[in-house]
Amino acid sequence: MKKAVLIPDSFKGTLSSKEICSIIQKSINNHYPQCQVVSIPVADGGEGSVDCFLEALGGQKIFETVKNPYFEDMVSYYGILSDCETAIIEMASCAGLPLVEDRKDPTKTTTYGVGQLILSAARKGCKKIIVGLGGSSTNDGGCGAAVATGVKFYNHEGNEFIPVGGTLIDIASIDLSQQFELIKNVEIITMCDIDNPMYGKTGAAHIFGPQKGADALMVEELDNGLINLCEVIKNCLGKYLDNIPGSGAAGAMGAGMIAFFNSKLQMGIETVLDTVSFDDVITDCDMIFTGEGKMDTQSLRGKVVIGVAKRAKKKNIPVTVIAGGVEENIKEAYEMGVTSVFTINRLPQDFQISRLNSRENLSETIDNILRLIKSINNN
Amino acid sequence: MKKAVLIPDSFKGTLSSKEICSIIQKSINNHYPQCQVVSIPVADGGEGSVDCFLEALGGQKIFETVKNPYFEDMVSYYGILSDCETAIIEMASCAGLPLVEDRKDPTKTTTYGVGQLILSAARKGCKKIIVGLGGSSTNDGGCGAAVATGVKFYNHEGNEFIPVGGTLIDIASIDLSQQFELIKNVEIITMCDIDNPMYGKTGAAHIFGPQKGADALMVEELDNGLINLCEVIKNCLGKYLDNIPGSGAAGAMGAGMIAFFNSKLQMGIETVLDTVSFDDVITDCDMIFTGEGKMDTQSLRGKVVIGVAKRAKKKNIPVTVIAGGVEENIKEAYEMGVTSVFTINRLPQDFQISRLNSRENLSETIDNILRLIKSINNN
């Protein structure tokens, strides 16, 4: 093995993508000291995404004072890759749930800081801005972020205001004409791995409201607000967001990214693969190692493993998957480019026990995979 | 892959060695239709050993009417391999615990039938007889088997009798002079995978008596009988069996095999490897697949996996191990010839749940190992 590419998803609740890369890399170095190892830790847009991109591609982390979910100043961050043209923003960095601690209230929280970060990146000359959704404390449909970039929202009295979850219902009209030109000239891509629509029973408020602190009554209030926002966007901006998959992501930030930033939503892994020029990276590699916590029919929908496998297949590069668990019905994965799938459960133990040994189990598993590969190579 | 050799131990309580061979063979046939597959199901001497040997080497199964543990006639069996010179006997076939059902009483049961099978094989011209210990209902120190081949036991009144567990204490002398000449000219090898001595706290009665139906009082009675037998063997036959590892196997049948049949005790796997001429079989093979239910420090003591690995190492053939579980502290196994160890736990589940899916889990695991091997071979 002369070159290996590592691009695992995190094992939810046990190991981060970066930790997994590090364990696999160590094992490869041990068995193949001469092997070139390219590590591409993957994040889905949530917390840690900026670090993942910087890890994979180099660049700098910019720290900036912006508004937190309660309009208070905080020091947040984003990344500018070494091409100096691409910025990575994770909305969780200034609108995340951990930031509100015991003040969870999605009727009051804002994504204003996210807009400030976008503006900052644009002002530094970035031509492409990747915004990762996920882990938000908000339900403002991205209105806060929009205001930070010059978008105006008016209520029925014609007064300008900054809508939050609880006041989305008051929006009567939206004006994009004063949004900074800078923003309009930048390509904004939104990483979004979920399918939920903006409103309704499977929408942002109903599905994600409760974990942000909403009770049943508040969920209805938020949902009505989102229905109004959708309607006003339709009337003022001519965009029909009613059934767009992913528009409900991160308190309907998905919808806001489309409506106010002219962004497209795409799967996190596709964004990562494009950004790292994956097709070029793997050209001369002997083996790709990827993985995820649990491989099941959901995985086939285009998460990390399948995203990677599809590209590898075109170049005929073998893809070894390491997973915490594998359901039986994943035969299609092989057709999609997966070579083989191994699990890390060295003992038959319930997840509640085995999760404590994830690190050692992964380490033992990759060690033995490499031992096998070596024995074949040598014969 | 042009030739593969399969030689797994059983996964205790879930899959037999034969079943494992069949699952692996099917998968190899699927991925490498041209590959020659040699299946050597392994038994440890207990129930199923005869079938395993016949499976691996061909031959015929001989059915013979002999005494069951209660001296009643039953149809038992043994195997004669295709060389027509080697017989395989499993003592469980006529002295096994399942045969006594609700009549468990190790003070009364006999190995007489085992002696009859040995005699039958010798009469059919076998020059080598392999006797597998394990799964017995007896605690007669092999005296019953000895009597069936002409050995005489006398009590203190000078009366001849057939000792059983409860009457070992009455043995005053032993006479081998009338044992059939036929038996003396045959090489008898005893398969025995345990280390227990004949008597004492770790001896046959204390450790295995209870599962054969003995209560605390009976255990003492049996143990005293074995102490007496050991003493008389010393006095009459000049053999010192006090601390011989394995002499306590199968109700001290191990001791009887040494004393009355001049047999050596050896690990089951060594017997299998010798009998199948393993060193020759693997000469031109690309990969050996072995495995066991749980790989741990016990395994390193010379059970199937390590027995196989040691021989493979001398010929530099890779050994892939598939296990139900692997403990962490098996690093030595790699030095002993094991290439890599994979586990079949496709999901993090407790053994009580996962055992129900052993077949599918094994099948998925070998399938993915072969997919990986194939992807390496092709590159």
Coordinates of C-alpha atoms in Angstrom, one line a residue, chain B residues 47-341:
Chain B
E47 CA -19.8 -35.8 20.3
G48 CA -19.4 -35.3 16.5
S49 CA -15.8 -36.1 16.3
V50 CA -16.3 -39.3 14.2
D51 CA -18.4 -37.3 11.7
C52 CA -15.8 -34.6 11.6
F53 CA -13.0 -37.0 10.7
L54 CA -15.0 -38.8 8.1
E55 CA -16.0 -35.5 6.6
A56 CA -12.4 -34.4 6.3
L57 CA -10.8 -37.7 5.2
G58 CA -13.6 -40.0 4.0
G59 CA -14.1 -43.5 5.2
Q60 CA -17.0 -45.5 6.7
K61 CA -19.1 -45.3 9.8
I62 CA -19.3 -48.7 11.5
F63 CA -22.4 -49.4 13.6
E64 CA -21.9 -51.9 16.4
T65 CA -24.1 -53.2 19.3
V66 CA -22.2 -52.5 22.5
K67 CA -23.1 -51.7 26.1
N68 CA -24.5 -48.3 27.1
P69 CA -23.5 -46.6 30.4
Y70 CA -25.9 -49.0 32.2
F71 CA -24.6 -52.2 30.6
E72 CA -27.7 -52.4 28.4
D73 CA -27.3 -53.2 24.7
M74 CA -27.3 -50.2 22.3
V75 CA -26.2 -49.5 18.7
S76 CA -23.2 -47.3 18.8
Y77 CA -20.7 -46.3 16.1
Y78 CA -17.2 -45.4 15.2
G79 CA -15.4 -44.5 12.0
I80 CA -12.7 -46.2 9.9
L81 CA -10.9 -43.7 7.7
S82 CA -10.4 -44.4 4.0
D83 CA -6.8 -45.6 4.7
C84 CA -8.6 -48.6 6.3
E85 CA -6.1 -48.5 9.1
T86 CA -7.2 -45.7 11.3
A87 CA -10.3 -45.8 13.5
I88 CA -12.0 -42.9 15.3
I89 CA -14.0 -43.5 18.4
E90 CA -15.8 -40.9 20.4
M91 CA -16.5 -42.2 23.9
A92 CA -19.7 -40.1 24.0
S93 CA -21.2 -42.4 21.4
C94 CA -21.8 -45.2 24.1
A95 CA -20.8 -43.6 27.4
G96 CA -22.1 -40.1 26.8
L97 CA -24.1 -38.0 29.2
P98 CA -27.2 -37.6 26.9
L99 CA -27.5 -41.4 26.9
V100 CA -28.5 -41.5 30.6
E101 CA -31.1 -38.8 30.5
D102 CA -32.8 -38.8 33.9
R103 CA -30.6 -41.7 35.2
K104 CA -27.5 -39.6 35.9
D105 CA -25.4 -41.5 38.5
P106 CA -21.6 -41.6 38.0
T107 CA -21.3 -44.2 40.7
K108 CA -23.0 -46.7 38.4
T109 CA -22.1 -45.9 34.8
T110 CA -19.5 -47.7 32.7
T111 CA -17.2 -47.2 29.8
Y112 CA -17.5 -50.9 28.9
G113 CA -18.9 -50.0 25.5
V114 CA -15.9 -47.9 24.6
G115 CA -13.7 -50.9 25.2
Q116 CA -16.0 -53.0 22.9
L117 CA -15.6 -50.4 20.1
I118 CA -11.8 -50.4 20.5
L119 CA -11.9 -54.1 20.2
S120 CA -14.1 -54.1 17.2
A121 CA -11.9 -51.6 15.4
A122 CA -8.8 -53.7 16.2
R123 CA -10.5 -56.8 15.0
K124 CA -11.3 -55.1 11.7
G125 CA -7.5 -54.6 11.3
C126 CA -7.1 -51.0 12.4
K127 CA -3.5 -50.4 13.4
K128 CA -4.2 -47.0 14.9
I129 CA -7.2 -46.1 17.0
I130 CA -8.0 -42.5 18.0
V131 CA -10.2 -42.3 21.1
G132 CA -11.9 -38.9 21.7
L133 CA -12.7 -38.1 25.3
G134 CA -15.4 -35.7 26.4
G135 CA -19.1 -35.6 27.2
S136 CA -19.0 -38.7 29.4
S137 CA -21.6 -39.8 32.0
T138 CA -19.0 -42.0 33.7
N139 CA -16.4 -41.8 36.5
D140 CA -15.0 -45.3 36.2
G141 CA -11.4 -44.4 35.3
G142 CA -11.8 -46.4 32.1
C143 CA -12.0 -49.6 34.0
G144 CA -15.1 -50.7 32.1
A145 CA -13.4 -50.2 28.8
A146 CA -10.4 -52.2 30.1
V147 CA -12.5 -55.1 31.2
A148 CA -14.1 -55.3 27.7
T149 CA -10.6 -55.8 26.3
G150 CA -9.6 -58.6 28.7
V151 CA -8.2 -56.7 31.7
K152 CA -9.1 -58.3 35.0
F153 CA -9.9 -56.3 38.2
Y154 CA -10.1 -58.1 41.6
N155 CA -11.5 -57.0 45.0
H156 CA -10.0 -57.7 48.4
E157 CA -11.7 -61.1 48.5
G158 CA -10.0 -62.0 45.2
N159 CA -13.2 -61.9 43.2
E160 CA -13.2 -60.6 39.7
F161 CA -15.6 -57.7 39.0
I162 CA -16.2 -54.8 36.6
P163 CA -15.5 -51.6 38.6
V164 CA -17.8 -48.6 38.2
G165 CA -17.4 -45.2 39.9
G166 CA -19.0 -46.4 43.2
T167 CA -16.8 -49.6 43.4
L168 CA -13.4 -48.2 42.4
I169 CA -12.7 -48.2 46.1
D170 CA -12.9 -52.0 46.1
I171 CA -10.2 -52.6 43.6
A172 CA -7.3 -54.6 45.2
S173 CA -5.4 -55.7 42.1
I174 CA -5.3 -55.4 38.3
D175 CA -4.1 -58.0 35.8
L176 CA -3.2 -56.9 32.3
S177 CA -1.8 -60.2 31.3
Q178 CA -5.0 -61.5 29.8
Q179 CA -5.8 -58.4 27.7
F180 CA -6.2 -59.4 24.1
E181 CA -2.9 -59.4 22.1
L182 CA -4.7 -57.6 19.3
I183 CA -5.1 -54.5 21.6
K184 CA -1.5 -54.5 22.6
N185 CA -0.3 -54.3 18.9
V186 CA -2.5 -51.3 18.1
E187 CA -1.4 -47.7 18.5
I188 CA -4.0 -45.9 20.6
I189 CA -4.1 -42.1 20.7
T190 CA -6.4 -40.3 23.1
M191 CA -7.7 -36.8 22.2
C192 CA -8.0 -34.8 25.3
D193 CA -8.2 -31.0 25.6
I194 CA -8.3 -30.5 29.4
D195 CA -5.6 -30.5 32.0
N196 CA -7.3 -31.8 35.1
P197 CA -5.5 -34.4 37.2
M198 CA -7.1 -37.7 38.1
Y199 CA -8.2 -36.9 41.6
G200 CA -8.2 -34.1 44.2
K201 CA -9.8 -30.6 44.2
T202 CA -9.2 -30.1 40.5
G203 CA -9.7 -33.8 39.6
A204 CA -12.3 -35.7 37.7
A205 CA -14.8 -36.1 40.5
H206 CA -14.7 -32.6 42.0
I207 CA -14.8 -30.7 38.7
F208 CA -16.9 -32.9 36.5
G209 CA -18.8 -35.0 39.0
P210 CA -21.6 -32.5 39.7
Q211 CA -22.6 -32.2 36.0
K212 CA -22.9 -36.0 35.9
G213 CA -25.3 -36.0 38.8
A214 CA -23.0 -36.3 41.8
D215 CA -23.9 -34.4 45.1
A216 CA -21.1 -33.3 47.5
L217 CA -21.1 -36.7 49.3
M218 CA -21.0 -38.6 46.1
V219 CA -18.1 -36.4 44.8
E220 CA -16.1 -37.5 47.9
E221 CA -17.0 -41.1 47.3
L222 CA -15.9 -40.9 43.6
D223 CA -12.7 -39.0 44.5
N224 CA -11.7 -41.7 47.1
G225 CA -12.4 -44.4 44.5
L226 CA -10.0 -42.6 42.1
I227 CA -7.4 -42.2 44.7
N228 CA -7.6 -46.0 45.3
L229 CA -7.5 -46.7 41.5
C230 CA -4.4 -44.6 41.2
E231 CA -2.7 -46.4 44.0
V232 CA -3.5 -49.9 42.7
I233 CA -2.3 -48.9 39.2
K234 CA 1.0 -47.8 40.8
N235 CA 1.3 -51.0 42.7
C236 CA 0.2 -53.5 40.0
L237 CA 1.2 -51.7 36.7
G238 CA 4.1 -49.5 37.9
K239 CA 2.5 -46.3 36.4
Y240 CA 2.5 -43.1 38.4
L241 CA -0.5 -41.1 37.3
D242 CA -0.9 -38.8 40.3
N243 CA -0.2 -35.6 38.5
I244 CA -0.6 -36.3 34.8
P245 CA -2.4 -33.4 33.2
G246 CA -5.5 -34.7 31.4
S247 CA -5.7 -38.0 33.4
G248 CA -8.8 -36.6 35.0
A249 CA -10.6 -36.1 31.7
A250 CA -13.9 -37.9 31.1
G251 CA -14.3 -39.4 34.6
A252 CA -10.6 -40.2 34.6
M253 CA -10.9 -42.1 31.3
G254 CA -7.7 -40.2 30.6
A255 CA -5.9 -42.2 33.3
G256 CA -7.4 -45.4 32.1
M257 CA -6.2 -44.8 28.6
I258 CA -2.7 -44.4 29.8
A259 CA -2.8 -47.3 32.3
F260 CA -4.7 -49.9 30.4
F261 CA -4.2 -49.0 26.8
N262 CA -0.7 -47.6 26.8
S263 CA -2.1 -44.6 25.1
K264 CA -0.7 -41.1 25.0
L265 CA -3.0 -38.1 25.6
Q266 CA -2.7 -35.2 23.2
M267 CA -4.6 -32.1 22.2
G268 CA -7.5 -32.8 19.8
I269 CA -6.2 -30.4 17.3
E270 CA -2.8 -32.0 17.1
T271 CA -4.4 -35.3 16.5
V272 CA -6.6 -33.9 13.7
L273 CA -3.6 -32.1 12.1
D274 CA -1.5 -35.3 12.2
T275 CA -4.3 -37.4 10.9
V276 CA -5.2 -35.2 8.0
S277 CA -1.5 -34.7 7.1
F278 CA -2.1 -31.0 7.5
D279 CA 1.4 -30.0 6.6
D280 CA 1.0 -31.6 3.2
V281 CA -2.6 -30.3 2.7
I282 CA -1.6 -26.6 3.1
T283 CA 1.6 -26.7 1.1
D284 CA 0.0 -25.1 -2.0
C285 CA -2.7 -23.1 -0.4
D286 CA -3.2 -19.4 -0.4
M287 CA -5.1 -18.9 2.8
I288 CA -6.2 -20.9 5.8
F289 CA -9.4 -19.9 7.5
T290 CA -9.8 -21.0 11.1
G291 CA -11.8 -19.7 14.1
E292 CA -13.3 -20.3 17.4
G293 CA -16.2 -19.1 19.6
K294 CA -14.0 -16.8 21.7
M295 CA -10.4 -16.1 21.3
D296 CA -8.6 -15.3 24.6
T297 CA -5.5 -16.3 26.6
Q298 CA -6.9 -19.8 26.9
S299 CA -6.7 -20.0 23.1
L300 CA -3.0 -19.4 23.2
R301 CA -2.6 -22.6 25.2
G302 CA -2.8 -24.7 22.1
K303 CA -6.4 -25.0 21.1
V304 CA -7.5 -25.1 17.4
V305 CA -6.5 -21.7 16.2
I306 CA -3.0 -21.7 17.6
G307 CA -2.4 -25.3 16.8
V308 CA -3.2 -24.5 13.1
A309 CA -1.3 -21.2 13.2
K310 CA 1.9 -22.7 14.4
R311 CA 2.0 -25.2 11.5
A312 CA 1.0 -22.6 9.0
K313 CA 3.7 -20.3 10.1
K314 CA 6.4 -22.8 9.3
K315 CA 5.1 -22.8 5.7
N316 CA 4.5 -19.1 5.6
I317 CA 0.8 -19.5 4.8
P318 CA -1.5 -16.6 6.0
V319 CA -4.1 -17.6 8.7
T320 CA -7.3 -15.6 8.9
V321 CA -9.2 -16.2 12.1
I322 CA -13.0 -15.6 12.4
A323 CA -14.3 -15.5 16.0
G324 CA -17.4 -14.9 17.9
G325 CA -15.4 -12.7 20.2
V326 CA -11.8 -11.6 20.8
E327 CA -10.2 -10.5 24.0
E328 CA -7.7 -7.7 23.8
N329 CA -4.7 -9.6 25.2
I330 CA -4.0 -11.9 22.3
K331 CA -1.0 -10.1 20.7
E332 CA 1.1 -13.3 21.1
A333 CA -1.2 -15.0 18.6
Y334 CA 0.3 -12.9 15.8
E335 CA 3.7 -14.1 16.7
M336 CA 2.5 -17.7 16.7
G337 CA 1.3 -17.5 13.1
V338 CA -2.1 -15.8 13.2
T339 CA -2.3 -13.2 10.4
S340 CA -5.5 -11.5 11.3
V341 CA -8.6 -11.9 13.5

